[in-house]
mmCIF file of C-alpha atoms and ligand atoms in Angstrom:
data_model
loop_
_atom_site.group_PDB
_atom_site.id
_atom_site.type_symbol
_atom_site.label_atom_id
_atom_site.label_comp_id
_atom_site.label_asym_id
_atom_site.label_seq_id
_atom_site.Cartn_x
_atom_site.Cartn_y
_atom_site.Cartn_z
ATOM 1 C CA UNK A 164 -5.468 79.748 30.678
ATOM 2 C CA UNK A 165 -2.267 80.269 32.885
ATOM 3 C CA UNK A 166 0.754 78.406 32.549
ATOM 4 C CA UNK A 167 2.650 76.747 35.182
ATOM 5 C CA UNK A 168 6.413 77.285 35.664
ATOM 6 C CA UNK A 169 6.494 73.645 34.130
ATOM 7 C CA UNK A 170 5.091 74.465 31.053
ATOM 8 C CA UNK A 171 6.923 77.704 30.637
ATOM 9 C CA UNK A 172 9.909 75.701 31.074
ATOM 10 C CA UNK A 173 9.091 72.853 28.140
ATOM 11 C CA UNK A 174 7.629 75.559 25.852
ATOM 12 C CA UNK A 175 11.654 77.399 26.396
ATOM 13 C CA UNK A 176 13.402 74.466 26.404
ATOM 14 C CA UNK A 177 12.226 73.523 23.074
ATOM 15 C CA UNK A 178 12.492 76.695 21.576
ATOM 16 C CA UNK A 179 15.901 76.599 22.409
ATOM 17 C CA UNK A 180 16.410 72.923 20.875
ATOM 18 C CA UNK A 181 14.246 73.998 17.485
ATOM 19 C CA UNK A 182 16.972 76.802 17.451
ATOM 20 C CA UNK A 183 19.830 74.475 17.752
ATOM 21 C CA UNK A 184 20.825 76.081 21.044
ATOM 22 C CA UNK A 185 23.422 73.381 22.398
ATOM 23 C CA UNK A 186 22.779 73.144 26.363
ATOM 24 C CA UNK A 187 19.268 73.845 25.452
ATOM 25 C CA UNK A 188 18.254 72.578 28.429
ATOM 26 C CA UNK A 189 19.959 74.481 30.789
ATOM 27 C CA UNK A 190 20.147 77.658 29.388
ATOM 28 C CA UNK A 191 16.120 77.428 29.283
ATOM 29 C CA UNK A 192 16.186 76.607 33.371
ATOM 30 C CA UNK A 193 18.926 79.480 33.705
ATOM 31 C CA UNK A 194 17.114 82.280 32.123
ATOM 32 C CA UNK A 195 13.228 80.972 32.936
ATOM 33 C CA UNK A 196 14.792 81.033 36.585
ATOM 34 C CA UNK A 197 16.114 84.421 36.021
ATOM 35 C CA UNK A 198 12.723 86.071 34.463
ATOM 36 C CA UNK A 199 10.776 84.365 37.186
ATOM 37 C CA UNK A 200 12.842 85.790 39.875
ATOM 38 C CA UNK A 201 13.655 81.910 41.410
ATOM 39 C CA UNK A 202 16.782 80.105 42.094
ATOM 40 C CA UNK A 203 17.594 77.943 39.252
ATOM 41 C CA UNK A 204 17.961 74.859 41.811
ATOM 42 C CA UNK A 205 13.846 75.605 42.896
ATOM 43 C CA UNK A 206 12.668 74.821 39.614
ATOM 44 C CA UNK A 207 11.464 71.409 39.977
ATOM 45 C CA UNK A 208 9.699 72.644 43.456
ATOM 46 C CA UNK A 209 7.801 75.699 41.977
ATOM 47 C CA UNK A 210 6.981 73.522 38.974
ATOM 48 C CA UNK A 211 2.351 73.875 39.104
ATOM 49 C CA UNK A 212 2.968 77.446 40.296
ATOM 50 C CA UNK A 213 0.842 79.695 37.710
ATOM 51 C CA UNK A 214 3.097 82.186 35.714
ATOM 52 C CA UNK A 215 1.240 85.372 34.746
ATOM 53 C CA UNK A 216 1.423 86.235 31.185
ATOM 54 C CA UNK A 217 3.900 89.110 31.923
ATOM 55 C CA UNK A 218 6.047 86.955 33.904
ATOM 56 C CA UNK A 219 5.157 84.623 30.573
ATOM 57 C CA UNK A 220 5.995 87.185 27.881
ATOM 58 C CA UNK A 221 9.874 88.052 29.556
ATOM 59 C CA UNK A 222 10.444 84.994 29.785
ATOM 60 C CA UNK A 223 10.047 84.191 26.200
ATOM 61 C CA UNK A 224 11.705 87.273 25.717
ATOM 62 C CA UNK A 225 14.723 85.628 27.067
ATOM 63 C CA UNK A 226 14.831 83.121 24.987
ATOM 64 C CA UNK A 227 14.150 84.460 21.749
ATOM 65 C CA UNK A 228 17.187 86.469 22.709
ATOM 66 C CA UNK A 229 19.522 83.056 23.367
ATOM 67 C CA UNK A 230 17.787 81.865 20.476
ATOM 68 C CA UNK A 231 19.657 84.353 18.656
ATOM 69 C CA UNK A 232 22.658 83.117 19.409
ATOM 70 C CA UNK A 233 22.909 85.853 22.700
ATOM 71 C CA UNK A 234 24.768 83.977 25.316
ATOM 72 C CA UNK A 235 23.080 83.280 28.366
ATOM 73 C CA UNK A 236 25.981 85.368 30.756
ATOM 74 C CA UNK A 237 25.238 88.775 28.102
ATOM 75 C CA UNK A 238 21.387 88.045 28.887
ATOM 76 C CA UNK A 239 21.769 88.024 32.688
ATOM 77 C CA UNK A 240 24.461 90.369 32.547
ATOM 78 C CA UNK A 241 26.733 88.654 35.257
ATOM 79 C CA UNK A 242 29.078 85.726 34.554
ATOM 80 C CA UNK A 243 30.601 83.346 36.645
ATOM 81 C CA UNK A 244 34.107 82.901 37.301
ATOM 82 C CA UNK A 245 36.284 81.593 40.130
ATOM 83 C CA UNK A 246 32.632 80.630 42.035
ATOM 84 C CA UNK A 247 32.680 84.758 41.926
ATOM 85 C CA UNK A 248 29.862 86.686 40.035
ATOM 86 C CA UNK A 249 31.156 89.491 37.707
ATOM 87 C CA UNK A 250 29.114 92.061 35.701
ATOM 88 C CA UNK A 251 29.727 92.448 31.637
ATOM 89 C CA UNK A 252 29.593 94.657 29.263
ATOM 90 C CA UNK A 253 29.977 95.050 25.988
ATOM 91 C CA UNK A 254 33.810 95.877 26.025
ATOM 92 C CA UNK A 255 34.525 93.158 28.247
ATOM 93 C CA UNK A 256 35.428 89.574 27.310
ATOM 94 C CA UNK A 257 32.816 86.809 28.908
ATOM 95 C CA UNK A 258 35.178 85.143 31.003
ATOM 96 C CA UNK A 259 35.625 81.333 29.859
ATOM 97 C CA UNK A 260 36.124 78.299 32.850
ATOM 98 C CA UNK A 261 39.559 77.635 30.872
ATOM 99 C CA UNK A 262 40.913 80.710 32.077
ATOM 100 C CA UNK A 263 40.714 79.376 35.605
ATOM 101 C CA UNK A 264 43.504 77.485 34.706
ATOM 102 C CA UNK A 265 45.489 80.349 35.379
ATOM 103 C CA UNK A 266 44.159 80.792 38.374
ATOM 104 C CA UNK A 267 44.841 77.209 39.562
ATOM 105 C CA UNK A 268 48.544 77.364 38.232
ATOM 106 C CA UNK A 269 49.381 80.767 39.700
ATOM 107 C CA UNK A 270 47.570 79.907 43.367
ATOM 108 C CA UNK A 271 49.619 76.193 43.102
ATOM 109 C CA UNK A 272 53.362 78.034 41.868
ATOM 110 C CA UNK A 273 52.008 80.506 45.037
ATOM 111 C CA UNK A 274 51.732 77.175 47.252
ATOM 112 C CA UNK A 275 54.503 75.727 46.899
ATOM 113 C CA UNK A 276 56.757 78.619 47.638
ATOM 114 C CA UNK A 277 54.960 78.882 50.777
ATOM 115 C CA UNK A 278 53.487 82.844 48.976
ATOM 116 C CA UNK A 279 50.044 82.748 49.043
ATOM 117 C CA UNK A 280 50.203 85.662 52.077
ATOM 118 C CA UNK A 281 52.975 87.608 51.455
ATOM 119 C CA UNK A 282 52.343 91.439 49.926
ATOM 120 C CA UNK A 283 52.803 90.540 46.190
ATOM 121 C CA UNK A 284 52.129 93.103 43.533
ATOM 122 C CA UNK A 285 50.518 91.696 40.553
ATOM 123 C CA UNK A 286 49.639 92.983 37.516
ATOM 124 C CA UNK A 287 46.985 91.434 34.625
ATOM 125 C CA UNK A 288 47.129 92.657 31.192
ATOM 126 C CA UNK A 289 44.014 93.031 29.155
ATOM 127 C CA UNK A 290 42.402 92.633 32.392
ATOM 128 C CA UNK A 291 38.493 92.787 30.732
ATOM 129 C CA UNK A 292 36.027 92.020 33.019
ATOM 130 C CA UNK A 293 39.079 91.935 35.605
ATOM 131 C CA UNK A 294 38.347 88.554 36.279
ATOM 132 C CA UNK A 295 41.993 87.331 36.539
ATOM 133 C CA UNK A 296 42.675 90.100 38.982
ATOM 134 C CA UNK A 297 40.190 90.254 41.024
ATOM 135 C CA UNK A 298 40.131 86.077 41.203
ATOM 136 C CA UNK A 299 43.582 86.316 42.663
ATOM 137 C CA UNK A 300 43.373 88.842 45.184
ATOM 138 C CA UNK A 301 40.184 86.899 46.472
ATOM 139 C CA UNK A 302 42.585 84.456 47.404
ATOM 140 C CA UNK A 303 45.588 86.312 48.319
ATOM 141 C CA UNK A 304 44.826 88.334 51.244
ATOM 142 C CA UNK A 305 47.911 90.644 51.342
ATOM 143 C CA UNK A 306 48.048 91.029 47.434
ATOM 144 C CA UNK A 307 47.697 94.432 45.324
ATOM 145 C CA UNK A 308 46.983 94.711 41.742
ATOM 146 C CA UNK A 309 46.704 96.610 38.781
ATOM 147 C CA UNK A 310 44.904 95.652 35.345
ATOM 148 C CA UNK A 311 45.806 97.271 32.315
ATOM 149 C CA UNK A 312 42.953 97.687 29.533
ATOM 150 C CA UNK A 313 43.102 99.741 26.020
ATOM 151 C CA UNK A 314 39.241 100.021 26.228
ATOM 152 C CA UNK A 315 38.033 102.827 29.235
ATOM 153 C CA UNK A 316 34.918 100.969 29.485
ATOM 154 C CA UNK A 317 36.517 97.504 30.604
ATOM 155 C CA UNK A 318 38.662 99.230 33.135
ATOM 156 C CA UNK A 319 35.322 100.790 34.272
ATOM 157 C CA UNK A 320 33.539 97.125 34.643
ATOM 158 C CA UNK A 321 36.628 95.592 35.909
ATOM 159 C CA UNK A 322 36.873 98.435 38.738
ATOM 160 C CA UNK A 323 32.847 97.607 39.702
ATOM 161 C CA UNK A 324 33.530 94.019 39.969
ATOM 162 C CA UNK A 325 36.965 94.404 41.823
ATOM 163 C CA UNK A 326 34.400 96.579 44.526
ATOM 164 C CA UNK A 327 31.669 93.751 44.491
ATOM 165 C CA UNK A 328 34.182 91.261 45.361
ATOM 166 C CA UNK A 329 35.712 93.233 48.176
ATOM 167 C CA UNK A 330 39.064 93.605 46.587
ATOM 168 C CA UNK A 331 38.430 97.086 45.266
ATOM 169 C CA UNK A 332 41.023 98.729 47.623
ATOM 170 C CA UNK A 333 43.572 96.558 46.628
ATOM 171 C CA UNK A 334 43.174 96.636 43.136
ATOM 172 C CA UNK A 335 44.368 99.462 40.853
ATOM 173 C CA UNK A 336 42.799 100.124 36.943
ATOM 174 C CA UNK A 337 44.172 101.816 34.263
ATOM 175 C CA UNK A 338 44.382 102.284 30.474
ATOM 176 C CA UNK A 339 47.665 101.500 28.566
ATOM 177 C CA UNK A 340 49.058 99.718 25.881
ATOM 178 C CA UNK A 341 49.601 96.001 27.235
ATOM 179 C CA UNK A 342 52.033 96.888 30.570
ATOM 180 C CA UNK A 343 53.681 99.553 28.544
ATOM 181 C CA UNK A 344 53.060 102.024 31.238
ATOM 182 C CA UNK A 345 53.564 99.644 34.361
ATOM 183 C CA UNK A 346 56.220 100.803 37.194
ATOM 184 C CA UNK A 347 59.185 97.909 38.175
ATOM 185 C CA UNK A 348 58.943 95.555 41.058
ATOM 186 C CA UNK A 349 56.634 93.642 40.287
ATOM 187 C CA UNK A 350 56.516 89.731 41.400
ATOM 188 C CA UNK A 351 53.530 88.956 39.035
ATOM 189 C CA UNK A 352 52.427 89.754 35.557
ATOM 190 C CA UNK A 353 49.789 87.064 34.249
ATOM 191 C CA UNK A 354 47.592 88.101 30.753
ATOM 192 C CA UNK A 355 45.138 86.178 28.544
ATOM 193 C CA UNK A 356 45.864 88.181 25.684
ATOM 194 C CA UNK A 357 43.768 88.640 22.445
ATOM 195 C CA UNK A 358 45.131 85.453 20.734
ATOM 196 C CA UNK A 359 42.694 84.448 17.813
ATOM 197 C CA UNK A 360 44.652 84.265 14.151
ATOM 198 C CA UNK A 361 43.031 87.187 12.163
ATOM 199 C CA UNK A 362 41.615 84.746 9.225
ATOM 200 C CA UNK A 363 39.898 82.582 12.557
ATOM 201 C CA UNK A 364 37.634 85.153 13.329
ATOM 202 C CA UNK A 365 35.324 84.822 10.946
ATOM 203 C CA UNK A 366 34.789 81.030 12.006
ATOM 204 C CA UNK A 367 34.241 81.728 15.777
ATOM 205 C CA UNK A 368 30.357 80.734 16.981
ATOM 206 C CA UNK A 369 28.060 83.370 16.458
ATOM 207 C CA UNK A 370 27.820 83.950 20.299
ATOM 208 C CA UNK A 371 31.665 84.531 20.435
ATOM 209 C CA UNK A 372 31.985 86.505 16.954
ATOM 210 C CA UNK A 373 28.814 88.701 17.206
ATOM 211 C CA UNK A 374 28.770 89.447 21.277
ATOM 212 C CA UNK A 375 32.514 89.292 22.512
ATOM 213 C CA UNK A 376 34.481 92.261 21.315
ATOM 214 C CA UNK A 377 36.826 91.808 18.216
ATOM 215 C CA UNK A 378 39.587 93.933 20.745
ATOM 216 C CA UNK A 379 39.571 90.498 23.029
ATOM 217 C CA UNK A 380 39.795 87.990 20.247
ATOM 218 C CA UNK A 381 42.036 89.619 17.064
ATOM 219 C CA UNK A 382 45.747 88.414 18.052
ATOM 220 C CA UNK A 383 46.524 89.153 14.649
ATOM 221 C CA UNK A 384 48.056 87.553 11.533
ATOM 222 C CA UNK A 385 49.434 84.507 13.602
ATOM 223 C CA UNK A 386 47.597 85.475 16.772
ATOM 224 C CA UNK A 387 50.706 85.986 18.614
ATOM 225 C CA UNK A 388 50.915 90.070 18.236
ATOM 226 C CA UNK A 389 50.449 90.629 22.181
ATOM 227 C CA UNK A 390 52.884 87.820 23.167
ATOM 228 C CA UNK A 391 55.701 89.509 21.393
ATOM 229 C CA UNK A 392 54.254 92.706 22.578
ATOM 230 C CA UNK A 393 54.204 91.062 26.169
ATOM 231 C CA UNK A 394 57.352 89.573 25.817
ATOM 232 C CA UNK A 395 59.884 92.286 24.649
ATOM 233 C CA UNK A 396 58.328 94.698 27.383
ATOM 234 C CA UNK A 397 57.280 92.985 30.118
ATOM 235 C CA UNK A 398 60.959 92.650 31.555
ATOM 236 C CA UNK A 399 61.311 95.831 32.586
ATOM 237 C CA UNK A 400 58.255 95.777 34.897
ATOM 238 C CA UNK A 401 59.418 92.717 36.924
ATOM 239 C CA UNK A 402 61.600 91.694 39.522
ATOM 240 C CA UNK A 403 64.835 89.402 39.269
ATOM 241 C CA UNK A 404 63.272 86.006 39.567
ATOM 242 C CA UNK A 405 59.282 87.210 38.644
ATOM 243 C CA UNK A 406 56.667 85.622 37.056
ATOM 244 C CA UNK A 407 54.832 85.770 33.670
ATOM 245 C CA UNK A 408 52.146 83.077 33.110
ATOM 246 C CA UNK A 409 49.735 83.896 29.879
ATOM 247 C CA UNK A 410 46.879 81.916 28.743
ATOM 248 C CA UNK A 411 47.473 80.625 25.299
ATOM 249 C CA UNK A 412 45.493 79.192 22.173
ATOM 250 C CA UNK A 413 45.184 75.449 22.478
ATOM 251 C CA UNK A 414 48.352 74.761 20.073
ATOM 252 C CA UNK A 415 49.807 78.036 20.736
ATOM 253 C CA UNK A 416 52.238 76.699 23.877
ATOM 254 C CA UNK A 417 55.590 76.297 22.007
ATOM 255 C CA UNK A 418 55.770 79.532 20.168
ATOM 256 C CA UNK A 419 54.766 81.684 22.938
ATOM 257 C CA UNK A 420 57.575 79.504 24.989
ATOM 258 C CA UNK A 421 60.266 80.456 22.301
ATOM 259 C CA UNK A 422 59.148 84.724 21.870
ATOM 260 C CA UNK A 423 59.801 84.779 25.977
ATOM 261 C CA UNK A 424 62.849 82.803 25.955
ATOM 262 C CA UNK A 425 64.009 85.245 22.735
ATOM 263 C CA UNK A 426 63.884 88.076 25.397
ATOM 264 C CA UNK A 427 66.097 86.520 28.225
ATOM 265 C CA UNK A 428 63.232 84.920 29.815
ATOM 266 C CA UNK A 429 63.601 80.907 31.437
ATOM 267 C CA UNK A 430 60.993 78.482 30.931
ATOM 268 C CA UNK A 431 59.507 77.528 34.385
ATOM 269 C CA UNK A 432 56.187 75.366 33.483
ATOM 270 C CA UNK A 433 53.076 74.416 31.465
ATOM 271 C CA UNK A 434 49.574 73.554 32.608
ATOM 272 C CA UNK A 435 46.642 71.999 31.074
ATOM 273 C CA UNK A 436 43.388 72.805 31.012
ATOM 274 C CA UNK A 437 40.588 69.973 31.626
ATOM 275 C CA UNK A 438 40.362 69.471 28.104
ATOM 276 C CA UNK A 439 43.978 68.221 28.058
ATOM 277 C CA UNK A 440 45.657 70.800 26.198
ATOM 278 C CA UNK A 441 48.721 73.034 27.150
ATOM 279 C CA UNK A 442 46.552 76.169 28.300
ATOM 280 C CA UNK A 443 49.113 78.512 30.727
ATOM 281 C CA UNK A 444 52.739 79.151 29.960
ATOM 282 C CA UNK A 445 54.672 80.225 33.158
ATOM 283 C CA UNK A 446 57.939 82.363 32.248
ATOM 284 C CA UNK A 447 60.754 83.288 34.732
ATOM 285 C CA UNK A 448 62.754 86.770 34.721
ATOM 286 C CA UNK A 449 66.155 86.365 34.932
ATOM 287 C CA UNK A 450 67.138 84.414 38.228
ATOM 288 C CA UNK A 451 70.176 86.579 40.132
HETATM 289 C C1 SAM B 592 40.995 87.728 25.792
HETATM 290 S S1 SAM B 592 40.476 89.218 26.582
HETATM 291 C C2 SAM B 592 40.787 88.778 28.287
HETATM 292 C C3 SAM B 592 39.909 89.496 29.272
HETATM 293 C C4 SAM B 592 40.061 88.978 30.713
HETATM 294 N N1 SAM B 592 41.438 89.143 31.159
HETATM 295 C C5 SAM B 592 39.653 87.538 30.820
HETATM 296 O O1 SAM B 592 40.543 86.669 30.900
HETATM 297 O O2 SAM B 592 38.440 87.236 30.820
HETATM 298 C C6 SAM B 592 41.800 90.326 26.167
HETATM 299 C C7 SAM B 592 41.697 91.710 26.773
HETATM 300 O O3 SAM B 592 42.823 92.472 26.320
HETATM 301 C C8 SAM B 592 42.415 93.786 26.008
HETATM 302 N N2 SAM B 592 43.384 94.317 25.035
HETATM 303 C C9 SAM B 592 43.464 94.095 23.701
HETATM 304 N N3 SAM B 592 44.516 94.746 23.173
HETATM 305 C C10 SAM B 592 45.139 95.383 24.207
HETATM 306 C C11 SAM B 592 46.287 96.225 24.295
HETATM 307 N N4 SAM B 592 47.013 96.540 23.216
HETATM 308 N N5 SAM B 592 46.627 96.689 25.515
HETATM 309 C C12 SAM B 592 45.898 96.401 26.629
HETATM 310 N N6 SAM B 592 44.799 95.598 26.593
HETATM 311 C C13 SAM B 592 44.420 95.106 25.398
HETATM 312 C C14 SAM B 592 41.001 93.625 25.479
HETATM 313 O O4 SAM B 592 40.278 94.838 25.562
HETATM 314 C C15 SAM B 592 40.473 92.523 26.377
HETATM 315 O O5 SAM B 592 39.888 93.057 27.534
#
């Protein structure tokens, strides 16, 4: 006896919720709608459609997958970010909605200077995925780019997704240690640095811990290695008056604050991410 897409839909949903899967729910429409080839939002309409037991079987393949602790964006391969789809892989950092606080706070700072058009160059260290990048040249028009990766495979994920976006010939990749091997002038540098405490790891959710590399999370002992890093370098790249904003640990604000202002750099702003907590520091070069 067939199923419908109904009952294929129930039978994942409460896999997922026997598993403990929070967001059972969705995940179960997001990958169903994925194996069955239909828009997530179509569900309820396609509902008695029969499902053939291949269409059946990868389905549940899906979400034995999720209900091993595989997040959904690593299943479909593609997460979203900045309403923009970007492929993963497994060098590259799922990007995370609270990183679109950057995002927000650079295209606002960009705003009110009256920016957003002008030819900026930008640069986004530890660029992953290249979300950050690629994000802001979407919305700058006349901006170019360059993301900095340790791991050859990122920078060869971020470069796909900068060309699936339509950004690709603005937007520059290459491997280095943090901006170590950046040229000057630049009016930009933004990061969301590895920034997990070393002894933390271990307590991240199995979906973080086992699927996101350890390269994105391990900030070291106090998780503030690439700030410092960041911080005493960074200077050099920039011109009088430029920008670094970095995405920080939830209760991480202050100290990154004080290793930038240790290195000549003025405190410009904070902004919070919808959780309420201090999420981007913004840090001004020397003003001439
Ligand atoms: C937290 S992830 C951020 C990825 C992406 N920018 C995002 O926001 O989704 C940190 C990134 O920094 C990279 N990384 C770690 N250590 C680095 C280093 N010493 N130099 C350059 N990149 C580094 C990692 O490979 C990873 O892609």
């Amino acid at each position: 006896m067939a199923f419908t897409v109904g009952e294929v839909l129930r039978r994942a949903r409460d896999a997922l919720r026997d598993a403990d899967i929070d967001g059972a729910a969705l995940d179960a429409r997001l990958l169903v709608a994925a194996s069955l080839a239909i828009d997530p939002s179509r569900l309820p309409l396609e509902s008695d459609r029969a499902v053939s037991d291949a269409d059946l079987a990868r389905a549940m393949a899906l979400i034995d997958r999720r209900a091993r602790r595989e997040p959904v964006g690593r299943i479909l391969g593609t997460r979203e970010f900045w309403g923009l789809s970007f492929r993963l892989s497994p060098e590259t950092l799922e990007p995370r909605p609270d990183t679109e606080t950057l995002i927000e706070a650079v295209l606002s700072w960009l705003d009110a200077a009256g920016r957003r058009h002008d030819r900026l160059s930008i640069a986004d260290i530890g660029t992953g995925s290249g979300a950050i990048l690629v994000a802001l040249l979407s919305e700058c028009p006349q901006a170019l780019g360059i993301g900095t990766d340790l791991s050859q495979a990122a920078l060869q994920t971020a470069r796909d997704n900068a060309a699936r976006a339509g950004v690709g010939d603005r937007a520059l990749f290459a491997r280095m240690d943090h901006g170590d091997a950046l040229g000057g002038g630049l009016d930009l540098v933004l990061s969301n640095p590895p920034y997990i405490r070393h002894d933390d790891l271990a307590g991240l959710a199995p979906e973080v811990r086992w699927f996101d590399p350890r390269l994105a999370l391990d900030g070291g002992p106090d998780g503030l290695r690439s700030y410092r890093h960041i911080a005493a370098t960074v200077g050099a790249t920039l011109r009088p008056g430029g920008m670094v904003m970095v995405e920080v640990g939830a209760d991480q604000a202050g100290d990154v604050e004080e290793i930038f202002r240790a290195t000549g750099f003025e405190f410009a702003f904070r902004r919070r991410d919808l959780g309420g907590h201090d999420r981007v520091v913004a840090m001004q070069h020397h003003v001439v």
